[in-house]
CSV table of C-alpha atoms in Angstrom, one decimal:
chain,number,residue,atom,x,y,z
A,27,MET,CA,24.3,17.9,8.9
A,28,TRP,CA,23.5,16.0,12.9
A,29,VAL,CA,20.6,15.3,13.9
A,30,ARG,CA,19.9,14.0,17.2
A,31,PRO,CA,16.2,11.1,17.1
A,32,ASP,CA,13.5,13.6,18.9
A,33,PRO,CA,10.9,10.9,20.2
A,34,GLU,CA,7.6,13.4,19.9
A,35,ASP,CA,9.5,14.4,15.8
A,36,LEU,CA,9.5,10.3,14.7
A,37,ALA,CA,6.1,9.7,16.1
A,38,ALA,CA,4.9,11.9,14.7
A,39,LEU,CA,6.6,10.8,11.6
A,40,ALA,CA,5.3,7.9,11.7
A,41,ALA,CA,1.7,8.8,12.3
A,42,LEU,CA,2.5,10.9,8.7
A,43,ALA,CA,3.6,7.1,7.5
A,44,ASP,CA,0.7,5.5,9.5
A,45,ARG,CA,-1.8,7.6,7.6
A,46,GLY,CA,-0.2,7.5,4.5
A,47,GLU,CA,0.6,11.5,4.0
A,48,LEU,CA,4.7,10.4,3.9
A,49,ALA,CA,6.5,8.5,1.3
A,50,VAL,CA,10.0,7.9,0.8
A,51,HIS,CA,11.6,7.9,-2.5
A,52,VAL,CA,13.5,5.0,-2.9
A,53,ASP,CA,16.3,5.0,-5.4
A,54,GLN,CA,17.6,1.9,-5.5
A,55,ALA,CA,17.7,-1.0,-2.4
A,56,LEU,CA,21.1,-3.8,-2.6
A,57,PRO,CA,21.9,-6.8,-1.1
A,58,LEU,CA,24.7,-6.0,1.7
A,59,ALA,CA,27.2,-7.6,0.3
A,60,GLU,CA,26.9,-4.5,-1.7
A,61,ALA,CA,27.8,-1.9,0.9
A,62,ALA,CA,30.7,-0.5,-0.6
A,63,GLU,CA,29.2,0.0,-4.1
A,64,ALA,CA,26.3,1.9,-2.1
A,65,TRP,CA,28.9,4.5,-0.2
A,66,ARG,CA,30.3,4.9,-4.3
A,67,LEU,CA,26.9,5.2,-5.7
A,68,ASN,CA,26.3,7.7,-2.3
A,69,ARG,CA,29.7,9.5,-2.9
A,70,LEU,CA,28.8,10.2,-6.5
A,71,GLY,CA,25.7,12.3,-5.4
A,72,ARG,CA,23.7,10.9,-7.6
A,73,THR,CA,21.2,8.8,-6.5
A,74,ARG,CA,17.6,10.2,-6.2
A,75,GLY,CA,16.3,9.9,-3.4
A,76,LYS,CA,17.4,6.7,-0.6
A,77,LEU,CA,19.5,3.9,-1.1
A,78,VAL,CA,19.1,0.8,1.2
A,79,LEU,CA,21.0,-1.9,2.0
A,80,SER,CA,18.9,-5.2,2.6
A,81,VAL,CA,20.0,-7.3,4.7
A,82,GLY,CA,18.4,-11.4,4.4
A,83,GLU,CA,16.1,-12.5,2.2
A,84,ARG,CA,13.2,-10.2,0.8
């Protein structure tokens, strides 16, 4: 599915997040060095939530 960012929609999502009414479930956070593993996990289709790649120190 291809989507185009819409400023009004993004502002509405930001407002929901600010009010705590929007949550994103993170399945795993991996360092950028493990991007290939994140890609592999994504292709398996077995994750329950988002895969996050971390850049730099947390």
